[in-house]
Every structure is written in structure tokens, then in C-alpha cells.
Amino acid sequence: MADIPDSTGPGSSGLKGRWHRLSIRQKQVVWAWGFLAIPIVFYVVVRFYPTADAFILSFQEWNMLSDREWVGFDNYVRLWNDPVFWKVFVNTFEYLIIGTPISLVLAFIVAYHLDKVRFMHGTIRALYFLPFMTSAVAMAWVWRWFYQPVPTGLFNNFLAQFGIPQFPFLQSTTTALPSILAPAVWAGLGFQIIIFMAGLRAIPVTYYEAARVDGLSNWAQLWQITIPLLKPTIVFLVVFSSIGFLRIFDQVFNMTSTNPGGPLNSTKPLVLMIYETAFGGRSRMGQAAAQTVVLFTILLIVSLLQLRILRDR
Amino acid sequence: MSVADDIEVRASSETLLKAERGPRRPRNMGQIIRWIVLFLGGILMVMPLVYMLSTSLKFPFEVYNLNLIPEEPTLENYAYVLEDGRFYRWLLNSTVIATITTISTLIFDSLVGYVLCKFRFRGRYIVFIAILSTLMIPTEMLVIPWYLMSQALGWLDTYWGIMFPGLMTAFGTFLMKQFFETVPDDFIEAARIDGLNELQIWWSVAMPLVRPALAALAIFVFLGNWTAFIWPLIATNDFDKFTLPVGLATFGDEADVQWELIMTGAAIATLPTLIFFLIFQRFIIRGVVMAGLKG
């Protein structure tokens, strides 16, 4: 039995005979498809079919009780005319546009300097990395507590000690979004630092030695050697973190759970809107599916654009 | 994908080894200032975690005190939260689910990666591209069909229902395929001549040679499943089936004013991964560099 693949396992001696008559090459093919059988079923049933279903559902109306009903582009038209959707659309991009540059610049600065530190290098690196190991939900609650007004919240208590008036954090429409973004940036920073450091270490030392011989300043070395050679790393991190910010959900859901996406929808991202449309109150599955198609399209366009812009330079 | 490709190739080569070596060159006095600023920044980074822990050890009357060290440290919050029984259950659920999905992912991702790398057959490229293409599909788009599927099949509020979408990952398959490239074909040929079958060759010849990649993938998959939120939130209604993040989300809402209890819950959800990190630090950092392209 040793040379017979169990996934294509022959039950009868007839099959067994046939197996022995196959050439080595043919046996390889049988083995390969035998190994791939379960994964192919998985990808078809759990990835491809649901993707197609989401697209189809976006052209239907369905509240989970009646039958699915074709409505053409109605769901998309309704989305287009929905002022809340546009607010959410803007919010989603605000997370991206504020979050990505801040986190990347911070991560680069830390990585650049940490790369040159020898004493307790591992310990300092660990301090920056630890937040990455936490669950976004747990940390959302920790930060939510920090943001509470006096006498509860840590930040406002701290300010009060110096007689500084309270800061509204999650309660004001202008400060709530950045307040939710802060823990997201904080938690992802360690990851980006580690990736930047790996990129920095990959730059050959000889380049810097040559630059020093030529009398280039540290600043010139940074702009003429380090950053250009780090481009692949930068491209990867920009795309990776943009996708992360565009899909923000856990933090918003948990920091605004008494008033989801509030105040006044000022913090609601697309994923939270999708969740509410599909599972909150009366479920409008078709409408929610249309929103997921929009999210998919945004993610695709943003990553393709970024790849193109950052590559060509 | 090609960008990930570049980085992947770089990361899988000597870069990894270099990432572990000491800093490049010694510096002068400015080095001290640099060190101090970095150190203070690092302390600032862990402050939220420190406050979470310190508050979980405080009595209610002391919560609003800014002191880091509780005047009367107590484990009463932990006793209270665990006595309730729910956190035990959630801890168990999260552990079981993250463990099983990790094992399943490691087996299937490496098997598929191995086949796509080491077997020559028609359709290989199409299978590879098809699997890779699923990387572009965001989970949020799939959760609605998954929910409908689970509902129709009676999978809601079951472990299986929470786990099934994560049994294999396209990213891991890609990662493993890249790493199997480093296993020389000669090894496999030799094993074949020795009379091992393909399953045995994969398991006992190829797999041991890509152990670092397996470890990296395991860390990512486990952490990803441990902290996963949106799908477990949708897939469960019964609090007996909640994972820790989902449980914590509902717990926080009902225990609204009792921040010391919420911090205790947050600590229970966070401490296992933090302890794990402190033990396997070096290993995990290397894993992140290696697997650091996951979506």
C-alpha cells in the first residue's frame, strides 16, 4: 500500500492494477490532484462561491424572511443617494489619510534610530512591539477608559492635575475620529518598525562606507541611500497599512458601542455600516452586500493606485 | 502581488539573519540622547498595557487614582470575573478555536504550497493564481455569505461555524510555496528512490526543512485567530460560544461603569499573548519579518 495515495485510494485490486500500470509522471499527477482535492473544495466553497454570492446579493433585495428579489442597481442607487453613506465614505478615507502617513513616519523614525542603538536593543524593540500582540477589542476598551471625562478617564484626570480644562476626546465630532485612530496607530507601530528595521539591515554597509568616503552628511545619506533603497519596504507598508485603515472596525465598534459610529456618525467607517445594515435591527442583506462591493472596489483601486505611484518613482 | 514577491524574496534570504545581528557601527555622545529618547518612547508605548494591568489589580475606590502601583493590590477582580464562569468559557473557546485553525492551516497551507512548488502537472499555474487571487477579497465581503451559509446549515453558534472560514489561507500557501523553493529537488528524488511515497516525502523530508517558515506562519495564524473579531461576532449569539474578544465586547457594555472589571477582562484577553511573546521574543520577531506580509 505504501506507494498508493490514500486520497485517491483504490478500493479494488482492479484499480490497484491500473495504478501500477501508470507511468511515474502520471502517478505524480494523481498524487498532486489527490493532495489538492480538499483545498480546492475549500477555496471553491468558502472563497469563490461567497464572493459570487456577495455580488449577486448586491443586486437583490432580501430581509432574510421573504424570497430574494431582483432589484437591479436599486441598492447602489440608494447608497448613492444616502447622505450617511457619503459621511461614512469620507470617514473611511479620513482613517486612511491621517493614519497611514502618521504611522509610517513614526515607525520609520523609530526604526532608523533603533537600528543604531546597541545598548538594550532587544528590550527597547520589545517595548515598541508589545502593543502589536494585543487584541484590538481589549485595547479599544482600555483606550475608551483613558478617554472618559473626569473623574473616570485617565487622560482628563492627568490634565486636571495641571488645571487644564477637559478634552472631549470621544464626545466631540471633531476629536472622536482621531481618538479612535490613535490606538489603531499605536497597535500597528511595532509591526511597521520591525519591517522597516529588516529593510534597513538589508542595505549593504558598503554603500554607507562609500558615502562617508565621499563626505556625504547623515542627512544626505538618508535621502540618497536609505530611502531610495527602502522603496520596496515602503511600498509594502503603505499598501498594507492603507488596507488596514480602510477596513477599520474593531476599534470603532468597541469604543462607540453605546452610540455606534457616533457622535453623529462622525466616526463610522464603511465596515461598521456594513455590519449594521446586515445584522443590526432589520437586516437588509442586499443593501449590505452592495456596501461590501463598494468596499472591495475601494480596496482594489487604492492598492493598485499606490502600487503604481510608488513603483514608478 | 509582485511587490510582496520582492519583499518576500528579500526577507527569506540572508536578510533574516542580518536582522538578528548587532547594530552596524558604534556612535558618539549623541548616541546617549538617542537611547534615552527611544527608551522613553518605548515606555510610553507600553503605558496603556501597564495601566490596564495596574487597574485590574485595584479596588474600585482606587481606580481613578493615577498611581501605577495600587496601594492595596488585590486579585479580587480576577476572582470576580472568573467566578462568573463566562471568561473561563471564552478563554477555552478562543484557545480551542485558535489551536485547531492553526494546525489545520499549517497542514493544508504547507501541503498545497509543497504541491504547487514541487509537482509538475497541467493546471498547476491556474490553481496557484486562483488561490492567490483570493487575497484580494476582503473578509468583510465574505461574512454575509458565510453567515447565510452557516444559518442554512445550522453552523451558527458552533465551533465549526467559527472555524471553517479560517481552515486554510492563501497567504500561508504563498509563503510555504516560496520556502519549499529552498528545498533541493535532489532531496526529494533521493527519498523517492528510497521508496518513500509522496505523502511521506512531504511530511518527513520537506516539512522538517521549512520549520522556520512553519513557526512564522503558526505565530501569525494563531495570533490572527486569537484576536479575530468580526466573524466570531457574527457567527455567535450564545455567550457560551463567544471567543474572548466577542465576550469582552459584550462584557464591557454591561459592566459599563466598572472599569476595574473591564480592565481585568482586557488583561485576561491580552496576557496569554504577551507572556507568549516575552518567552519566544526573538523567535516571534523573526517570524514577523518572515511572514510580515500577511493581510
XYZ file of C-alpha atoms in Angstrom:
608
model
C 0.000 0.000 0.000
C 2.983 2.237 0.513
C 3.009 3.645 -2.994
C -0.690 4.305 -3.234
C -2.038 7.714 -2.394
C -4.746 7.411 0.212
C -6.750 10.324 -1.103
C -7.254 8.586 -4.398
C -7.236 5.275 -2.562
C -8.232 2.399 -4.769
C -10.613 0.002 -3.127
C -10.409 -2.882 -5.573
C -7.471 -4.800 -6.947
C -8.523 -3.677 -10.423
C -7.743 -0.098 -9.545
C -4.562 -1.216 -7.904
C -3.506 -2.927 -11.064
C -4.250 0.148 -13.068
C -2.225 2.265 -10.639
C 0.831 0.096 -11.199
C 0.498 0.460 -14.939
C 0.706 4.291 -14.721
C 3.974 5.963 -15.611
C 5.871 7.816 -12.867
C 4.720 11.069 -14.380
C 1.086 10.032 -14.385
C 1.349 8.865 -10.777
C 2.676 12.314 -9.892
C -0.355 13.914 -11.437
C -2.690 11.660 -9.492
C -0.832 12.424 -6.271
C -0.935 16.147 -6.934
C -4.669 16.307 -7.524
C -5.212 13.954 -4.608
C -3.398 16.378 -2.322
C -5.237 19.339 -3.789
C -8.714 17.809 -3.599
C -9.729 19.084 -0.153
C -8.145 22.543 -0.587
C -9.851 23.023 -3.948
C -13.225 22.202 -2.433
C -12.423 24.615 0.384
C -11.450 27.505 -1.881
C -14.460 26.994 -4.103
C -16.989 26.706 -1.274
C -15.533 29.180 1.248
C -13.926 31.801 -1.000
C -15.200 31.766 -4.588
C -18.826 30.886 -4.044
C -19.279 33.514 -1.272
C -17.613 36.160 -3.428
C -20.010 35.440 -6.264
C -22.893 35.322 -3.800
C -22.000 38.764 -2.442
C -22.003 40.224 -5.945
C -25.333 38.602 -6.807
C -26.872 39.604 -3.492
C -25.931 43.220 -4.144
C -28.465 43.251 -6.995
C -31.190 41.737 -4.874
C -33.377 42.775 -2.010
C -33.691 40.413 0.889
C -34.648 40.784 4.549
C -33.969 37.101 5.362
C -37.705 36.363 5.638
C -39.172 36.680 2.164
C -37.602 35.442 -1.078
C -34.606 37.064 -2.682
C -35.884 39.566 -5.211
C -34.019 41.067 -8.158
C -33.894 44.838 -7.999
C -31.097 45.666 -10.442
C -28.985 48.627 -9.366
C -31.501 49.828 -6.749
C -29.159 49.056 -3.847
C -26.367 51.068 -5.420
C -28.676 53.951 -6.319
C -29.973 54.044 -2.764
C -26.396 54.087 -1.488
C -25.516 56.948 -3.844
C -28.444 58.988 -2.526
C -27.775 58.227 1.114
C -26.101 61.159 2.913
C -24.979 58.821 5.702
C -23.104 56.726 3.172
C -21.179 59.757 1.949
C -20.346 60.721 5.500
C -19.120 57.170 6.070
C -17.178 57.258 2.821
C -15.364 60.415 3.908
C -14.701 58.961 7.372
C -13.225 55.799 5.889
C -10.781 57.852 3.867
C -10.017 60.068 6.847
C -8.829 56.985 8.738
C -6.610 56.176 5.796
C -5.295 59.660 5.091
C -4.496 60.518 8.684
C -3.462 57.058 9.827
C -1.076 55.867 7.147
C 1.361 58.807 6.967
C 1.488 59.266 10.735
C 2.144 55.624 11.455
C 4.702 55.248 8.686
C 6.693 58.350 9.577
C 6.695 57.463 13.274
C 7.688 53.885 12.540
C 10.475 54.980 10.240
C 11.906 57.457 12.730
C 11.914 54.865 15.491
C 13.325 52.127 13.256
C 16.031 54.402 11.850
C 17.308 55.303 15.294
C 16.702 51.930 16.907
C 18.838 50.415 14.164
C 21.792 52.362 15.544
C 21.254 51.588 19.205
C 23.228 48.759 20.737
C 22.574 49.009 24.460
C 19.392 47.111 25.420
C 18.452 46.961 21.755
C 16.234 43.898 22.214
C 14.418 45.344 25.214
C 13.583 48.643 23.538
C 12.450 46.825 20.417
C 10.190 44.651 22.579
C 8.648 47.735 24.234
C 7.602 49.087 20.839
C 6.450 45.718 19.608
C 4.317 44.619 22.584
C 1.158 46.539 21.570
C 1.095 44.580 18.305
C 0.484 41.399 20.301
C -2.732 42.717 21.847
C -6.299 42.249 20.715
C -7.840 45.361 19.189
C -11.020 44.791 21.180
C -9.242 44.655 24.547
C -7.212 47.745 23.716
C -10.265 49.624 22.469
C -11.738 49.255 25.950
C -8.502 50.323 27.628
C -8.322 53.469 25.488
C -12.015 54.101 25.906
C -11.388 54.246 29.607
C -8.452 56.651 29.113
C -10.729 58.980 27.144
C -13.520 59.205 29.724
C -14.279 62.586 31.276
C -13.224 63.420 34.850
C -13.308 61.664 37.295
C -13.059 58.408 35.362
C -10.741 58.946 32.447
C -7.003 58.747 32.838
C -6.108 61.461 30.329
C -8.566 64.009 31.673
C -7.553 63.211 35.243
C -3.990 63.818 34.252
C -4.861 67.143 32.603
C -6.922 68.157 35.610
C -3.868 67.802 37.847
C -2.300 70.666 35.932
C -5.513 72.609 35.881
C -6.013 72.112 32.147
C -9.660 72.011 31.097
C -11.164 68.714 29.975
C -10.644 67.461 26.482
C -13.753 65.922 24.869
C -11.981 63.038 23.010
C -14.769 60.631 22.010
C -17.587 63.094 22.653
C -16.894 65.726 20.050
C -17.484 65.253 16.348
C -14.078 66.727 15.538
C -11.929 64.831 18.012
C -13.670 61.446 18.102
C -12.242 60.084 14.867
C -8.587 60.844 15.689
C -9.184 59.487 19.198
C -10.268 56.164 17.736
C -7.439 56.195 15.245
C -4.766 56.672 17.921
C -4.985 53.142 19.384
C -5.032 51.689 15.865
C -1.812 53.528 15.002
C -0.334 52.647 18.381
C -1.018 48.942 17.987
C 0.347 48.672 14.457
C 3.516 50.701 15.038
C 5.586 47.796 16.360
C 4.934 45.723 13.273
C 5.966 48.529 10.948
C 9.102 49.227 12.974
C 10.176 45.598 12.701
C 9.597 45.536 8.943
C 11.464 48.831 8.491
C 14.375 47.522 10.553
C 14.599 44.396 8.425
C 14.643 46.643 5.351
C 17.347 48.866 6.850
C 19.510 45.868 7.702
C 19.251 44.634 4.130
C 21.038 47.722 2.786
C 24.711 46.830 2.223
C 27.065 48.585 4.643
C 29.464 49.304 1.776
C 27.065 51.930 0.386
C 27.348 53.925 3.573
C 31.095 53.449 3.719
C 31.432 54.785 0.193
C 29.158 57.703 1.040
C 31.285 58.559 4.039
C 34.421 58.479 1.958
C 32.710 60.913 -0.405
C 31.914 63.110 2.586
C 28.124 62.828 2.456
C 26.312 64.072 5.556
C 23.997 61.802 7.529
C 21.066 63.698 6.123
C 22.264 63.243 2.535
C 22.883 59.551 3.188
C 19.329 59.214 4.451
C 17.813 60.795 1.330
C 20.179 59.419 -1.260
C 20.808 55.907 0.002
C 18.476 54.775 2.750
C 15.098 55.934 1.482
C 15.584 55.011 -2.199
C 16.817 51.555 -1.249
C 13.953 51.105 1.191
C 11.374 51.628 -1.535
C 10.093 48.054 -1.693
C 9.622 48.080 2.082
C 7.872 51.444 1.958
C 5.572 50.313 -0.852
C 4.648 47.200 1.068
C 3.951 49.074 4.312
C 1.931 51.827 2.618
C -0.315 49.314 0.880
C -0.547 47.059 3.911
C -1.403 49.798 6.388
C -3.803 51.564 3.993
C -5.792 48.380 3.627
C -5.794 48.064 7.406
C -7.128 51.588 7.966
C -9.749 51.274 5.231
C -11.048 48.152 6.981
C -11.073 49.621 10.489
C -13.882 48.134 12.585
C -12.918 46.567 15.922
C -11.789 49.852 17.469
C -14.813 51.839 16.336
C -17.307 49.140 17.272
C -15.926 48.859 20.799
C -15.166 52.489 21.517
C -18.569 53.739 20.405
C -20.763 50.778 21.314
C -23.292 52.919 23.197
C -23.745 55.042 20.088
C -22.251 53.058 17.196
C -20.211 55.217 14.853
C -21.128 58.311 16.808
C -21.240 61.059 17.745
C -23.463 61.931 14.756
C -21.826 59.295 12.541
C -18.564 61.181 12.796
C -16.537 58.033 13.384
C -18.488 55.475 11.378
C -16.356 53.579 8.842
C -17.694 51.541 5.951
C -17.261 48.177 7.675
C -19.370 49.284 10.634
C -22.050 50.491 8.238
C -21.982 47.098 6.517
C -22.312 45.343 9.856
C -25.256 47.498 10.910
C -27.063 47.162 7.578
C -26.728 43.389 7.590
C -27.102 42.477 11.240
C -28.469 45.472 13.103
C -32.229 45.698 13.604
C -33.960 44.803 10.365
C -31.440 43.094 8.137
C -31.145 44.384 4.604
C -28.801 41.831 3.130
C -28.855 43.114 -0.447
C -28.074 46.655 0.649
C -25.248 45.396 2.875
C -23.847 43.289 0.030
C -23.787 46.371 -2.196
C -21.784 48.142 0.512
C -19.286 45.278 0.633
C -18.877 45.508 -3.148
C -18.090 49.207 -2.708
C -15.516 48.358 -0.026
C -13.956 45.737 -2.279
C -13.734 48.241 -5.130
C -12.168 50.910 -2.915
C -9.552 48.485 -1.589
C -8.707 47.348 -5.088
C -8.411 50.860 -6.522
C -6.415 52.210 -3.603
C -3.898 49.375 -3.630
C -3.478 49.411 -7.404
C -3.028 53.191 -7.388
C -0.479 53.056 -4.612
C 1.458 50.270 -6.257
C 1.606 52.217 -9.481
C 2.510 55.578 -7.976
C 5.126 54.212 -5.630
C 6.654 51.894 -8.217
C 7.108 54.448 -10.952
C 9.050 56.839 -8.860
C 1.423 40.746 -5.601
C 4.771 41.322 -7.207
C 5.731 43.788 -4.525
C 5.067 41.246 -1.857
C 7.141 38.972 -4.027
C 10.158 41.259 -3.921
C 9.948 41.673 -0.203
C 9.328 38.027 0.351
C 12.363 37.010 -1.611
C 14.456 39.521 0.250
C 13.068 38.548 3.597
C 13.624 34.875 3.031
C 17.290 35.309 2.178
C 20.095 36.453 4.399
C 18.103 39.486 5.482
C 16.617 37.437 8.247
C 19.955 36.506 9.631
C 21.149 40.073 9.386
C 18.081 41.310 11.219
C 19.320 39.431 14.236
C 22.863 40.708 14.288
C 24.002 43.669 16.328
C 23.905 47.314 15.231
C 26.098 48.494 12.455
C 28.536 50.885 13.995
C 29.385 52.396 17.354
C 28.476 56.040 17.901
C 29.475 59.049 19.947
C 27.726 61.129 22.630
C 24.636 61.759 20.534
C 24.056 58.052 20.957
C 23.118 58.567 24.606
C 20.436 61.115 23.786
C 19.129 58.839 21.060
C 18.991 55.968 23.530
C 17.134 57.988 26.158
C 14.536 59.299 23.704
C 13.940 55.841 22.264
C 13.680 54.317 25.709
C 11.169 56.915 26.894
C 9.183 56.398 23.699
C 9.155 52.678 24.385
C 7.925 53.229 27.933
C 5.163 55.436 26.547
C 4.203 52.651 24.152
C 3.642 50.132 26.928
C 1.900 52.555 29.286
C -1.608 51.531 28.176
C -0.734 47.926 28.955
C 0.772 48.874 32.301
C -2.322 50.875 33.235
C -4.556 48.003 32.176
C -2.655 45.628 34.459
C -2.385 48.018 37.350
C -6.100 48.856 37.272
C -7.052 45.203 37.112
C -5.277 44.869 40.471
C -7.027 47.819 42.116
C -10.104 48.054 44.303
C -12.909 50.198 42.824
C -12.191 53.152 45.096
C -8.654 53.401 43.768
C -9.402 53.150 40.040
C -9.448 56.903 39.484
C -6.110 57.336 41.165
C -3.266 57.912 38.729
C -0.871 55.792 40.821
C 0.623 52.993 38.819
C 1.221 50.801 41.816
C -2.004 50.003 43.676
C -1.884 50.861 47.348
C -3.619 47.629 48.175
C -3.089 45.254 45.265
C -5.831 42.675 45.025
C -6.718 39.762 42.819
C -10.369 40.189 43.710
C -11.287 41.469 40.241
C -9.843 38.361 38.659
C -11.661 36.182 41.153
C -14.896 38.042 40.463
C -14.600 37.905 36.684
C -13.553 34.265 36.604
C -16.092 33.176 39.238
C -18.772 34.283 36.860
C -17.665 31.384 34.648
C -18.063 33.173 31.352
C -14.440 34.208 30.982
C -13.320 30.634 31.586
C -15.596 29.545 28.815
C -14.434 32.297 26.433
C -10.793 31.560 27.218
C -11.436 27.910 26.435
C -13.308 28.734 23.209
C -10.579 31.064 21.989
C -7.854 28.557 22.813
C -9.593 25.642 21.101
C -10.534 27.639 18.026
C -7.143 29.300 17.576
C -5.333 25.986 18.108
C -7.400 23.946 15.667
C -7.371 26.596 12.931
C -3.607 26.973 13.344
C -2.985 23.227 12.972
C -5.319 22.979 10.013
C -3.772 25.999 8.318
C -0.237 24.695 8.807
C -1.101 21.307 7.322
C -3.105 22.481 4.339
C -1.082 25.584 3.501
C 2.150 23.642 3.502
C 0.674 20.735 1.584
C -0.718 22.969 -1.142
C 2.438 25.094 -1.177
C 4.516 21.948 -1.495
C 2.436 20.531 -4.351
C 2.481 23.828 -6.237
C 6.231 24.079 -5.812
C 7.459 20.519 -6.320
C 4.960 18.808 -8.627
C 4.784 19.398 -12.359
C 1.302 18.969 -13.783
C -1.082 20.745 -16.060
C -3.297 23.250 -14.278
C -0.724 23.963 -11.573
C -0.371 27.595 -12.523
C -4.128 28.133 -12.661
C -4.577 26.656 -9.195
C -1.814 28.905 -7.863
C -3.271 32.050 -9.414
C -6.783 31.136 -8.297
C -5.658 30.718 -4.689
C -3.587 33.904 -4.768
C -6.481 35.862 -6.223
C -8.497 35.257 -3.049
C -6.024 37.538 -1.248
C -7.800 40.475 -2.852
C -11.171 39.622 -1.371
C -11.732 41.324 1.971
C -13.239 39.225 4.767
C -15.961 41.831 5.195
C -17.311 40.920 1.788
C -17.450 37.236 2.665
C -19.020 37.446 6.115
C -22.546 37.958 4.796
C -22.491 34.869 2.519
C -20.737 32.899 5.280
C -23.472 33.885 7.679
C -26.195 32.820 5.247
C -24.367 29.564 4.616
C -23.912 28.899 8.331
C -27.532 29.669 9.010
C -28.760 27.322 6.294
C -26.505 24.520 7.506
C -27.064 25.059 11.222
C -23.474 26.092 11.891
C -24.243 29.258 13.840
C -23.164 29.075 17.466
C -20.858 26.140 16.836
C -17.064 25.873 16.952
C -17.121 24.602 13.388
C -19.087 27.644 12.299
C -16.476 29.976 13.769
C -13.556 27.973 12.415
C -14.482 26.917 8.913
C -13.540 30.120 7.056
C -10.037 30.042 8.549
C -9.044 26.432 7.904
C -6.561 27.464 5.228
C -5.117 30.736 3.999
C -3.915 31.883 0.604
C -1.174 33.908 2.219
C 0.230 30.892 4.045
C 0.131 28.814 0.875
C 2.126 31.500 -0.901
C 4.613 31.749 1.971
C 5.098 27.994 2.132
C 5.494 27.711 -1.636
C 8.270 30.281 -1.504
C 10.028 28.362 1.238
C 9.744 24.995 -0.429
C 11.773 26.526 -3.274
C 14.746 26.332 -0.911
C 14.374 22.552 -0.550
C 16.597 20.989 -3.253
C 14.802 18.682 -5.668
C 17.629 16.196 -5.182
C 16.472 15.500 -1.628
C 13.045 14.631 -2.907
C 14.390 12.464 -5.716
C 16.605 10.621 -3.257
C 13.641 9.972 -0.978
C 11.628 8.691 -3.931
C 14.424 6.255 -4.821
C 14.456 5.119 -1.199
C 10.846 4.082 -1.727
C 9.023 6.737 0.284
C 5.636 7.717 -1.066
C 4.746 11.334 -1.806
C 2.939 11.850 1.475
C 5.919 10.542 3.403
C 8.316 12.700 1.417
C 6.275 15.820 2.139
C 5.955 15.043 5.820
C 9.322 13.606 6.752
C 11.704 15.130 4.203
C 10.351 18.505 3.100
C 8.477 19.684 6.201
C 11.424 19.488 8.635
C 13.452 21.637 6.249
C 10.985 24.523 6.333
C 10.436 24.548 10.083
C 11.271 28.259 10.470
C 8.583 29.168 7.955
C 6.098 26.894 9.692
C 6.852 28.566 13.008
C 6.403 32.019 11.499
C 3.113 31.042 9.933
C 1.915 29.395 13.139
C 2.517 32.583 15.116
C 0.642 34.715 12.621
C -2.290 32.388 12.245
C -2.666 31.811 15.964
C -2.466 35.498 16.802
C -4.852 36.315 13.969
C -7.445 33.841 15.188
C -6.971 34.740 18.842
C -7.762 38.391 18.164
C -10.287 37.887 15.332
C -13.457 39.825 15.967
C -15.907 40.455 13.164
C -16.597 36.890 12.051
C -16.858 35.361 15.564
C -19.131 38.290 16.472
C -21.454 37.468 13.587
C -21.224 33.685 13.879
C -22.280 33.544 17.538
C -25.274 34.665 19.555
C -24.990 32.345 22.502
C -22.448 33.614 25.038
C -21.275 30.052 25.612
C -19.766 30.130 22.142
C -18.218 33.619 22.254
C -14.491 33.988 21.777
C -12.604 36.280 24.167
C -12.834 39.432 22.009
C -16.558 38.961 21.420
C -17.145 38.165 25.071
C -15.181 41.209 26.147
C -17.178 43.455 23.817
C -20.486 42.435 25.443
C -18.996 42.356 28.930
C -17.716 45.909 28.560
C -21.147 47.148 27.648
C -22.944 45.618 30.573
C -20.270 46.433 33.156
C -20.273 49.980 31.878
C -19.018 51.871 34.902
C -16.855 49.210 36.489
C -13.613 49.963 34.711
C -11.549 47.772 37.016
C -13.579 44.755 35.859
C -13.309 45.712 32.192
C -9.545 46.122 32.599
C -9.421 42.668 34.194
C -11.276 41.219 31.210
C -8.951 43.040 28.820
C -5.963 41.698 30.752
C -7.297 38.135 30.519
C -7.663 38.556 26.753
C -4.196 40.067 26.391
C -1.925 38.389 28.928
C -1.605 34.993 27.201
C -0.202 36.543 24.024
C 2.032 38.933 25.974
C 3.505 36.113 28.047
C 3.944 34.048 24.914
C 5.771 36.966 23.334
C 8.086 37.519 26.293
C 9.097 33.847 26.221
C 9.587 33.498 22.463
C 10.530 37.086 21.697
C 13.446 36.575 19.342
C 11.624 33.845 17.527
C 8.438 35.884 17.093
C 10.245 38.950 15.780
C 11.960 36.785 13.198
C 8.619 35.222 12.341
C 7.069 38.631 11.829
C 9.838 39.672 9.479
C 9.384 36.452 7.558
C 5.629 36.331 7.456
C 5.307 40.104 7.612
C 3.219 40.424 4.509
C 0.016 38.979 5.784
C -3.237 40.837 5.217
